[in-house]
XYZ file of C-alpha atoms in Angstrom:
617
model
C 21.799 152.879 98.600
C 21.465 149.515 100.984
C 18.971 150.122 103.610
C 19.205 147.557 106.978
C 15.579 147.240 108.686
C 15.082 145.879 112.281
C 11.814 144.412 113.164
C 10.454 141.968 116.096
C 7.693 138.917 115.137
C 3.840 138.764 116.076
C 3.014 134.943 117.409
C 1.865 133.275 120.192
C 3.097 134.276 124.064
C 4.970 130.638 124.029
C 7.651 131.538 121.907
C 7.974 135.054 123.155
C 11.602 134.130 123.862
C 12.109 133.735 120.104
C 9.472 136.553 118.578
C 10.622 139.327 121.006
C 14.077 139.502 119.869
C 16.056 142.294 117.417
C 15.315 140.791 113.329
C 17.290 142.212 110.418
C 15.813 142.722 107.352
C 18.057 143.811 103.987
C 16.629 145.966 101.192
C 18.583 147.706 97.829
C 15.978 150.377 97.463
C 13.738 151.180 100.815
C 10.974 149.860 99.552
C 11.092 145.513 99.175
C 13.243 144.271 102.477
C 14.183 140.324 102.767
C 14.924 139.051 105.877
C 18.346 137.941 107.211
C 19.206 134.510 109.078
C 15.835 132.611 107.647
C 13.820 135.706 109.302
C 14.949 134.589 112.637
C 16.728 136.725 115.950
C 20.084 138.119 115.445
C 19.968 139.514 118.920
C 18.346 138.573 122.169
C 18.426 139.765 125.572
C 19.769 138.280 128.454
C 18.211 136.481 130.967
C 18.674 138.098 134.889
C 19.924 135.740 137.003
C 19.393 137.644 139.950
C 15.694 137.937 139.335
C 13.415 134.327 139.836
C 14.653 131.323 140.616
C 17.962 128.884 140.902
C 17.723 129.089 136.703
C 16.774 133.322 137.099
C 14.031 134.759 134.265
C 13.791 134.934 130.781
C 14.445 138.635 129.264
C 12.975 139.633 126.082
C 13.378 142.816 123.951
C 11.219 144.885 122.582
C 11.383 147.903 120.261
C 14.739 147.741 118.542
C 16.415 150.429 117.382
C 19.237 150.491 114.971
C 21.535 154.015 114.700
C 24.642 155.437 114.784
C 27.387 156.712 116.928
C 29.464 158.969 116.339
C 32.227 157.205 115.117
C 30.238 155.717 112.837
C 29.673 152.744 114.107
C 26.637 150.809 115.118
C 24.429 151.076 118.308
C 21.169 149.242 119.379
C 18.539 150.462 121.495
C 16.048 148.218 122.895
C 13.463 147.645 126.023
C 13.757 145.205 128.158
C 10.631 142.851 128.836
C 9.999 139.872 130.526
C 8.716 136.669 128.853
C 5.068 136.932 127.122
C 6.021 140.566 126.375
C 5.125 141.698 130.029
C 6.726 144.273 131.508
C 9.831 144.195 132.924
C 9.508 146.399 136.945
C 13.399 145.646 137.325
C 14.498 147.764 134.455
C 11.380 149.882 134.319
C 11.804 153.033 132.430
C 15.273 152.369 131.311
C 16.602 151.803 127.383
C 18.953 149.147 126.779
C 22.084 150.212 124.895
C 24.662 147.994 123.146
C 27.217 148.654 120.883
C 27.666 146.336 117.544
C 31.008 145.996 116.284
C 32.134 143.949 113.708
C 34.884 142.191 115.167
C 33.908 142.657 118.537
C 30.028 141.781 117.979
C 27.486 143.026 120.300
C 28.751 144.652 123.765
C 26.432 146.051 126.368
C 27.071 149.729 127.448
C 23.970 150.588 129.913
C 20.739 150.292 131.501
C 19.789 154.552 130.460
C 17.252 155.218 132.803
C 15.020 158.148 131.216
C 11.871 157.995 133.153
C 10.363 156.132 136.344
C 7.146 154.744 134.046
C 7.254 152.342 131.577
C 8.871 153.803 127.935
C 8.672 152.236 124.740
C 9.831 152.923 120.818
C 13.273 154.497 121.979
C 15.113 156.281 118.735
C 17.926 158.232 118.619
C 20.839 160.213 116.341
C 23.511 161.866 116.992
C 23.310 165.873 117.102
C 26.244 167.227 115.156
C 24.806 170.972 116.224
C 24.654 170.048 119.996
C 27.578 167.678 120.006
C 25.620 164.819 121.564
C 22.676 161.902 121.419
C 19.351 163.257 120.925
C 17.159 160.293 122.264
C 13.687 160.160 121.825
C 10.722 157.776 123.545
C 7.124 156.842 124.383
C 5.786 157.446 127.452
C 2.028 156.609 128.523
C 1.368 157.537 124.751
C 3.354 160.488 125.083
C 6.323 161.409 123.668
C 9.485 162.559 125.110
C 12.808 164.019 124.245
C 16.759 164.099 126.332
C 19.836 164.436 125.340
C 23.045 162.349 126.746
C 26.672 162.477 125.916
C 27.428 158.454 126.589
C 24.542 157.341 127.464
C 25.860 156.893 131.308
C 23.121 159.861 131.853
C 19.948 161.582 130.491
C 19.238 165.540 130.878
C 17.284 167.958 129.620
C 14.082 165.576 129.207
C 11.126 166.956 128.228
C 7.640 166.260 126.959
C 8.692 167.036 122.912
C 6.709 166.051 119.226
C 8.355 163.486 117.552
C 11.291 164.315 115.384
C 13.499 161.585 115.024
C 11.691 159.157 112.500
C 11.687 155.271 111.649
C 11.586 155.304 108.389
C 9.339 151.931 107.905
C 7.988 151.094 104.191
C 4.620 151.791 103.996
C 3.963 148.357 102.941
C 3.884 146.061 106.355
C 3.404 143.179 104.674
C 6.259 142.947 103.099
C 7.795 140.156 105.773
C 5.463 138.178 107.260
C 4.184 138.722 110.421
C 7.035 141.376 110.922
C 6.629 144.434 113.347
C 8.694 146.571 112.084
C 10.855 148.946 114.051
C 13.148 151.695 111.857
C 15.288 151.451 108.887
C 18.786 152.826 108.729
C 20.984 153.706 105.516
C 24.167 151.792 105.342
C 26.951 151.489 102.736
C 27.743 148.709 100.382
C 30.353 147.537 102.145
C 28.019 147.428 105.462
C 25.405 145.083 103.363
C 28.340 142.632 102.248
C 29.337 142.121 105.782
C 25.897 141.366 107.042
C 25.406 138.976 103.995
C 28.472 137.363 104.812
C 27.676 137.347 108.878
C 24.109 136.203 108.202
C 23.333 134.746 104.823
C 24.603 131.002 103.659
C 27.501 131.353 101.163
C 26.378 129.971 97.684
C 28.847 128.647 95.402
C 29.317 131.292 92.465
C 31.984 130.303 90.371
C 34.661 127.616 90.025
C 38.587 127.753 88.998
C 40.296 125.208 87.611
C 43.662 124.895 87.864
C 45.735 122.957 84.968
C 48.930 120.788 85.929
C 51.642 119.505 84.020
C 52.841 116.147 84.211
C 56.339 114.119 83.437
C 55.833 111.358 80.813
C 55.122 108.268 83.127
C 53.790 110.195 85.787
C 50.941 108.069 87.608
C 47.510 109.814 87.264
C 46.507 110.076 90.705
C 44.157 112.604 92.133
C 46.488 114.438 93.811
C 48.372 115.268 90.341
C 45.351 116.246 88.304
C 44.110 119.370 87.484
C 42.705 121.438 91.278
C 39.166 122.932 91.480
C 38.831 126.082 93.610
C 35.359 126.914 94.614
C 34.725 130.153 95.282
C 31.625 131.496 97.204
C 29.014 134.399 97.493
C 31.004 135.477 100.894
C 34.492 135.343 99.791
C 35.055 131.958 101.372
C 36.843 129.276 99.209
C 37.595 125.734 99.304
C 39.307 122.929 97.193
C 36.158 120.860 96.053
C 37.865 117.597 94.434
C 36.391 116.178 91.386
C 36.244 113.392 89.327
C 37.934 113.785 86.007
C 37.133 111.584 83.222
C 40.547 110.336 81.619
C 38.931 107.571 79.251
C 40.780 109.536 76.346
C 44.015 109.897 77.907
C 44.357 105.998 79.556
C 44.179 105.015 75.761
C 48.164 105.633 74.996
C 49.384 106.015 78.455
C 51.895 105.871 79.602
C 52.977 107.411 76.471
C 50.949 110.567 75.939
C 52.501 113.613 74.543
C 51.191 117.057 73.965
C 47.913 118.606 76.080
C 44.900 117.121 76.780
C 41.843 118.719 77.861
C 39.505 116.948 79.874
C 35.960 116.634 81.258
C 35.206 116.319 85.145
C 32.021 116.401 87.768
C 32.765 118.456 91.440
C 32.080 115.847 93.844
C 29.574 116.553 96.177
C 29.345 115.252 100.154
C 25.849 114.197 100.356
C 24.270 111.459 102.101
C 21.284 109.960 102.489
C 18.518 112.273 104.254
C 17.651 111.181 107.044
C 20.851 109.079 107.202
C 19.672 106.565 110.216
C 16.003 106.742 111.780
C 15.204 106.724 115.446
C 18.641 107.368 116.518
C 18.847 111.012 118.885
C 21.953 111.949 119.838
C 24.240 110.391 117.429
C 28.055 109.657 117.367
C 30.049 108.709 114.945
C 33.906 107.798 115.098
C 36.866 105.953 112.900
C 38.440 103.418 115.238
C 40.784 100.726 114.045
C 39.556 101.190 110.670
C 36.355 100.754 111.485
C 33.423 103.131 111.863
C 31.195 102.967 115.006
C 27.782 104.909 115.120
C 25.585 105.109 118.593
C 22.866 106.568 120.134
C 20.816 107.490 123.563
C 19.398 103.942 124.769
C 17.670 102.804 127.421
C 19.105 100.024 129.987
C 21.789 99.042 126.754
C 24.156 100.655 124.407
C 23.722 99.723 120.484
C 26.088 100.454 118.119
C 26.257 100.219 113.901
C 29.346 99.214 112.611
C 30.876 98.977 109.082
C 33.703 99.553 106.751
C 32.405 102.558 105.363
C 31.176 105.542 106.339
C 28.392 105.051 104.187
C 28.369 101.531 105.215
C 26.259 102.507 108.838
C 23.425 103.357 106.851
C 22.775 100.238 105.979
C 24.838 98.047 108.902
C 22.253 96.375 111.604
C 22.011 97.230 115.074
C 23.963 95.144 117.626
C 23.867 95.669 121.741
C 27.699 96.188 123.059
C 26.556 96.789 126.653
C 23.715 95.987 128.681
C 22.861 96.810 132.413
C 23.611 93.571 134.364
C 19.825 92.266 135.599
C 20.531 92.421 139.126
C 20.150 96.016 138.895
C 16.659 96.374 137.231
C 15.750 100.282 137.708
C 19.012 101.369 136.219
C 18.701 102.431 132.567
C 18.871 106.087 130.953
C 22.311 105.226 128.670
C 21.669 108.778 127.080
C 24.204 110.329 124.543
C 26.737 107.851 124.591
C 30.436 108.831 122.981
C 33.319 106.888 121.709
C 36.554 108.619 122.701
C 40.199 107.385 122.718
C 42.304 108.419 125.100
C 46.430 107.068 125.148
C 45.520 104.256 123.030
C 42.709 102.944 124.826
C 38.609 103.250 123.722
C 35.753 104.518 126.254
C 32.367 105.163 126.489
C 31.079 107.900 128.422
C 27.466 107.862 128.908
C 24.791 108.247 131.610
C 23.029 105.692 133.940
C 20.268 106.994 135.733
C 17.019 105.283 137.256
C 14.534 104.357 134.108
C 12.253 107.328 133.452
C 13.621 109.156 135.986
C 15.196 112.232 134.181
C 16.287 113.666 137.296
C 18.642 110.683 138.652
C 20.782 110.549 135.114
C 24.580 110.535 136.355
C 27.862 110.905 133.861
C 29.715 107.802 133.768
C 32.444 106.096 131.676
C 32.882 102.601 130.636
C 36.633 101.219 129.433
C 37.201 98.612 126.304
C 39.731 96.070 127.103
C 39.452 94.488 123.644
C 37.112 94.176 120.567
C 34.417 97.687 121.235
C 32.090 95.492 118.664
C 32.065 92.461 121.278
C 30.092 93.156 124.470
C 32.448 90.908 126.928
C 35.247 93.423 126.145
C 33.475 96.369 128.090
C 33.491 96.822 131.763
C 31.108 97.653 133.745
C 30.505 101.850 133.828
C 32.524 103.749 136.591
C 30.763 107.033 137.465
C 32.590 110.520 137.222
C 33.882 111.837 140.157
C 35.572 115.350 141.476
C 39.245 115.321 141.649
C 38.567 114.564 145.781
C 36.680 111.492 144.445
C 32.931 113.134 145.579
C 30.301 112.721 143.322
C 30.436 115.249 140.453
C 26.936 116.704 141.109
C 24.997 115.920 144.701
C 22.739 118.676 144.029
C 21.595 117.387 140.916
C 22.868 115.879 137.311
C 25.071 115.392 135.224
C 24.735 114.215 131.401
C 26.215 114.784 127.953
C 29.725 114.303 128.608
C 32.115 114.840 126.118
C 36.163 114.746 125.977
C 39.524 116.212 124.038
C 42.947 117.199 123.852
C 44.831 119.965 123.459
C 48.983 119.849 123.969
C 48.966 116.364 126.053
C 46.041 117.920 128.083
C 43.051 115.988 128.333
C 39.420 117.783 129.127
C 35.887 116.830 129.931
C 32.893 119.198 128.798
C 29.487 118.420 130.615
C 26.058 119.515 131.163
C 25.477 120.067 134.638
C 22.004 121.062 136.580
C 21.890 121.548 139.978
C 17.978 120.526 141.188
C 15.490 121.907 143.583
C 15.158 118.475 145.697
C 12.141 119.201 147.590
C 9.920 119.895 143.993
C 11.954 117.322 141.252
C 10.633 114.244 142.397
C 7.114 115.233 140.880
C 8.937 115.950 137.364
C 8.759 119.489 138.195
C 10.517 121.841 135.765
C 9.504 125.296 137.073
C 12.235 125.341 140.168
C 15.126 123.770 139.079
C 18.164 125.512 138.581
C 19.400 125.501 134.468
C 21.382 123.242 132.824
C 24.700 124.891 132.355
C 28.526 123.508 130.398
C 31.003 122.702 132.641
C 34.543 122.217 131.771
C 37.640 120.884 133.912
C 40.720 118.445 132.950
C 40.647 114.663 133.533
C 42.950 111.977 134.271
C 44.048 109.883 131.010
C 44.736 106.893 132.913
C 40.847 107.315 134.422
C 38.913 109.774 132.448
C 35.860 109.330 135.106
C 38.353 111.432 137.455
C 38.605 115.259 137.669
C 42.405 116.686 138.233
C 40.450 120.254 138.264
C 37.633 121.955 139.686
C 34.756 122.143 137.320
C 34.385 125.519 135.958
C 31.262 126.977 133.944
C 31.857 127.949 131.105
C 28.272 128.740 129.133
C 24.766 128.727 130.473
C 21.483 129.665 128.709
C 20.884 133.290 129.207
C 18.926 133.891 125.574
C 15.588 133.249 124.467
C 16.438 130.768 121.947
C 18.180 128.494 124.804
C 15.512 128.684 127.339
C 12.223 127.609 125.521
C 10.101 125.178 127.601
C 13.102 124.838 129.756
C 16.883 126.159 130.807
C 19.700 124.108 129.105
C 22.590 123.902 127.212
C 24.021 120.403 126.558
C 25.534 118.507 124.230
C 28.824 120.159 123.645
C 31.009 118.914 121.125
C 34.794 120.516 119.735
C 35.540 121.325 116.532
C 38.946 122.678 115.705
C 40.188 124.920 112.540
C 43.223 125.746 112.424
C 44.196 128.150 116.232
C 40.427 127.978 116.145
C 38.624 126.431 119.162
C 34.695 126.093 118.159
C 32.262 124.067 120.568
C 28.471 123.405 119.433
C 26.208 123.116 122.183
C 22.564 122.425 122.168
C 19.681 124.627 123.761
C 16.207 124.587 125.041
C 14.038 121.075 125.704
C 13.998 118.716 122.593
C 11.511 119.263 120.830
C 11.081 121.174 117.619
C 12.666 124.189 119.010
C 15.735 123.017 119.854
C 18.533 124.364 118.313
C 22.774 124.709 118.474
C 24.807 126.958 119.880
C 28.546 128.086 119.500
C 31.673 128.973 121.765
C 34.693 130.520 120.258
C 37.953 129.998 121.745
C 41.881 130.416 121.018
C 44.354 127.560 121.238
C 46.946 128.725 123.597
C 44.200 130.293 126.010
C 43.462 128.960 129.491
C 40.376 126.645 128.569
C 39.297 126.327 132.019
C 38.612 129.832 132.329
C 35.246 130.960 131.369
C 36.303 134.743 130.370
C 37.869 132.355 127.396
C 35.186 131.281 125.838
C 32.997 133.477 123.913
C 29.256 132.282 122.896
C 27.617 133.682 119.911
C 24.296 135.558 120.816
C 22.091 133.591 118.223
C 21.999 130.111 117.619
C 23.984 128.377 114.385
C 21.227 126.408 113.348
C 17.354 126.074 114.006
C 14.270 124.559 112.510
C 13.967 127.272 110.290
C 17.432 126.736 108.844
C 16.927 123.565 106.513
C 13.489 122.260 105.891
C 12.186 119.011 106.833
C 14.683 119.289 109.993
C 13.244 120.500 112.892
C 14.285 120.742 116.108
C 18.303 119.838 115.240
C 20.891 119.390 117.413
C 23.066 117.017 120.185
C 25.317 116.852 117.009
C 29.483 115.834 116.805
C 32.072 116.209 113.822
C 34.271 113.579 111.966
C 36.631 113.814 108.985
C 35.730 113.155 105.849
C 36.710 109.422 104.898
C 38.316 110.613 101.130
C 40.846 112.072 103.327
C 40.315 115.493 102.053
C 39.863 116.780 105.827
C 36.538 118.554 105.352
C 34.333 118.545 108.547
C 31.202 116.176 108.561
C 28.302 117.275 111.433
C 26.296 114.383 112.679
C 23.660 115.205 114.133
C 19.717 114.778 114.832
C 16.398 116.313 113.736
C 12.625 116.039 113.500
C 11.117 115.616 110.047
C 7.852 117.400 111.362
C 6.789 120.713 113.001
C 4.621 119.282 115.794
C 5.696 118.779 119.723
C 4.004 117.177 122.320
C 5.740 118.267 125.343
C 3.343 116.645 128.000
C 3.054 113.219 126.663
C 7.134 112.983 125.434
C 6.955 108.933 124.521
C 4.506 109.692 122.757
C 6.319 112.398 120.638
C 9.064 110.542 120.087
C 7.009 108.014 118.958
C 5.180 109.905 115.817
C 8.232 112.378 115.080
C 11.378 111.046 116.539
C 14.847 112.189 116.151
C 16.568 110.932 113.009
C 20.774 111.139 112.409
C 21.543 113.407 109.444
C 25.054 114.238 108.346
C 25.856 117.263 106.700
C 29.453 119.010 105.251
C 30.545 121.575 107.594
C 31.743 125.009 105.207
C 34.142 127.590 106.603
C 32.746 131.085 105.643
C 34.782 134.285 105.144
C 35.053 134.783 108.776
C 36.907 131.473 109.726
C 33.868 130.172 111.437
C 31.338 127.364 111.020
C 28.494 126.851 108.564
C 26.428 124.314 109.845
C 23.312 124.960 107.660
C 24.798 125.094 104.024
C 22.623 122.817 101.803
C 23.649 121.032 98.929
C 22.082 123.349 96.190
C 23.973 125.942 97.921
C 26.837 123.868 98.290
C 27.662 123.153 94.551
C 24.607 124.344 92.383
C 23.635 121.797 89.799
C 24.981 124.377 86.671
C 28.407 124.631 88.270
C 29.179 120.979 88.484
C 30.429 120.506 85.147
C 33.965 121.395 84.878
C 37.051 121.396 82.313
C 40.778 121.234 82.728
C 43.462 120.552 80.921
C 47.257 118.241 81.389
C 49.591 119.118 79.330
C 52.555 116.160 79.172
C 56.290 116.763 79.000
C 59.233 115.005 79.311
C 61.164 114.767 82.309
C 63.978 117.727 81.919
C 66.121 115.709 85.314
């Protein structure tokens, strides 16, 4: 039988947020366990808002405890710490208890309060002989014992031995620097799902589907023989491939009978890193042409080429610069192409130059040419639909925009700041950065038409490391499927992406429609060599196959200097990489898949056959 493991990390106090956080660990015989998600958190606890400051304080978890209910499905139990593993004195002597479904994922049930000192290692089964939750827990290095029926309320607690136990291999070394917590027994059909939730799909096996042609018939792509891929998860895809027809070009147009033929799957894989020095990258298709920026200073430079391909090798130009009359403007960050009723912007930022804190959301308009700089105008700053500034209490940056059903929206990060401390660069007191969503006016996209409404903010470990943020949000649709990537935590090598979830049809400017996943979608310890990846966006595919392409940027090494940041950037700056975007069984993004994965080297050789007949019309 499949045995699940949960476990916590040891490491330094700095990236508590990350270490103390619920691990899963799979094993086929209770013995050897390999860890899920590149051995990093699957679960995390919220932050409290209503404890600390304007951005509230980091929660951690300690102790995790996988088990049943008794309708079989999952519950966790956990303690609630604050950051650095201390203890938590607003939820002191209380277990944390969630409920993990598989389509509903994790939902919080209740704060069980089972003593009025601190309690850790919480366990617990359900009693079929007393019809209810035996729960079991440290106490001052005692152990205790209570039973509830819904975990709404303890009773009969007592000072008890230990009954209920863990289960942990005897061998601790088995993942490193693991702290185990228990091991559960779960079916087959529980380990495929947390594969599938958890592990990257690998290409297994490839079908090839013949075709039959009329004499005469041209020998495009779309009329030769289909290759289905078909992956570890259950996922599938059409992966197109280049056939060799040397054999059959030699007497067409007059070939008769079946030929069999000899093709290679082609693979989307670009150069690695695919631009240097460029953080925050965008890429779109415009007239034909593609366009590629990046976060600048007092000017916006663009590549430009043909090709897709073609922008790894085009040359820099400057399309805007800040007018010289204005010298302490700069702070262009994250700049993004969008086309709205025919006509090409630029939002960006201006801000004053080195001044974080000052950066302001603005949009610039093309009248012309987006490659010549004396068809842009100068940058109009975003304003609420009553024409006030969209954030006097702080800033505004990251702006991104779409569509839906003639609808037009903008997606921000917005911070409000603590004025009387963020003059001096101070961090500790500001407020977080959260997403902010509202609709815009086509005919000038700097305007609201709604109030802003939040939509996300960072309330996990993994989005609150060094400081509180979520930016650069970006859509990606799939079919009635509404996905937004978001980036959280400072940028360094810990930053990392996020994901919403929404419906088409559903009221987007209502946050209760927009559901984040609880762990991030990829990290430094997804693909190596890429640390710290994120502020990414999506574009087609240029062999008009429609797969999704993520551009985004990463680190090539695992070093940060957070109090000298030029000079970071300077020895391990953020490079553009793009990477093909898989669907897994689950209809949602895979944003980590690498190419070995992707189509392994033995599977790329493939066979087919076209069998020729005459045309029966």
């Amino acid at each position: 039988m499949p045995y699940v493991m949960t476990y916590t990390k040891k490491g330094p106090d700095a990236y508590s947020e990350l270490n103390d956080s619920m691990h899963l660990a799979l094993s086929s015989d209770g013995k050897e366990y390999l860890p899920l998600r590149h051995d990093t958190g699957v679960f995390f606890a919220e932050a409290d808002f209503k404890d600390g400051g304007m951005a509230g304080r980091t929660k951690t978890l300690t102790d995790p405890w996988i088990f049943r209910f008794q309708d079989n499905t999952w519950g966790i139990l956990a303690v609630r710490r604050n950051r650095g593993s201390q203890p938590d004195n607003q939820k002191q002597g209380c277990i944390m208890v969630y409920r993990w479904g598989k389509r509903e994922g994790y939902s919080f049930l209740a704060f069980l309060k089972v003593s009025d000192d601190e309690v850790r290692h919480p366990a617990c089964i359900y009693d079929q002989d007393e019809k209810c939750y035996r729960l079991e827990w440290e106490q001052a290095g005692e152990w205790f014992s209570g039973q509830t029926m819904d975990f709404s309320e303890i009773f009969k607690v007592k000072k008890d031995q230990r009954k209920i136990q863990p289960g942990i291999p005897s061998d601790r070394n088995l993942i490193r620097d693991a702290i185990p917590s228990n091991v559960m027994e779960i079916t087959e059909e529980e380990e495929n799902y947390l594969r599938a939730l958890f592990e990257i799909p690998v290409l297994e096996k490839v079908l090839v589907k013949d075709c039959r042609l009329n004499w005469g018939d041209a020998l495009e792509e779309s009329s030769l023989p289909k290759a289905e891929g078909i992956y570890s998860d259950g996922s599938s895809r059409e992966i197109p491939v280049d056939w060799d027809l040397h054999e059959i070009e030699k007497s067409y147009p007059k070939c008769t009978g079946t030929y069999k033929i000899k093709g290679r799957l082609r693979q989307i894989d670009y150069p690695a890193p695919f631009t240097p020095r460029t953080g925050d990258p965008f890429i779109i298709r415009y007239h034909g042409r593609y366009l590629m920026t990046w976060s600048g200073g007092r000017e916006v430079t663009i590549r430009a080429a043909d090709t897709l391909e073609g922008l790894h090798f085009a040359e820099p130009k400057v399309i805007y610069r800040i007018p010289e009359d204005q010298p302490e403007a700069g702070n262009m960050w994250a700049p993004e192409f969008h086309e709205i009723q025919g006509v090409l912007y630029l939002f960006t930022t201006v801000g004053k130059q080195g001044l974080w804190y000052t950066v302001q959301s603005c949009v610039l308009r093309c009248k012309g040419n987006p490659e010549k700089p004396e068809d842009w105008e100068e940058p109009m700053f975003c304003v609420k639909k009553d024409g006030s500034m969209l954030n006097d209490k702080g800033i505004t940056l990251d702006m991104t925009c779409f569509s839906l059903e003639n609808t037009y929206y903008a997606v921000w990060s917005h911070r409000d700041l603590d004025k009387e401390h963020y003059t001096v660069n101070s961090f500790g007191t500001n407020g977080d950065a959260r997403l902010c969503i509202a609709t815009i006016d086509p005919e000038n996209p700097w305007k609201l038409t709604s109030d802003p409404a939040c939509i996300c903010r960072p309330k996990y470990g993994w989005d609150r490391i060094e400081n509180e943020i979520n930016e650069g949000a970006y859509l990606l649709e799939h079919g009635e499927d509404l996905f937004m990537t978001f980036s959280g935590s400072s940028v360094g090598i810990q930053y990392c992406v996020g994901l919403l979830h929404a419906k088409k049809g559903s009221a987007l400017l209502e946050p209760s429609s927009w559901k984040e996943l609880p762990y991030p979608v990829l990290t430094k310890e997804c693909v190596p060599g890429q640390y710290g990846p994120g502020h990414n966006c999506f574009i087609k595919s240029p062999d008009g196959k429609g797969e999704d392409l993520m551009v985004f940027h990463a680190k090539e090494f695992d070093f940060d200097d957070p109090e000298h940041e030029d000079i970071m950037l300077a020895k391990n700056p953020r490079n553009t990489y793009i990477r093909r975007v898989h669907w897994n069984i689950f209809g949602y993004p895979v944003l980590d898949m690498q190419p070995w994965q992707d189509i392994p080297e033995f599977l790329k050789e493939v066979q087919g056959t076209i069998t020729f007949v005459k045309d029966e019309k």
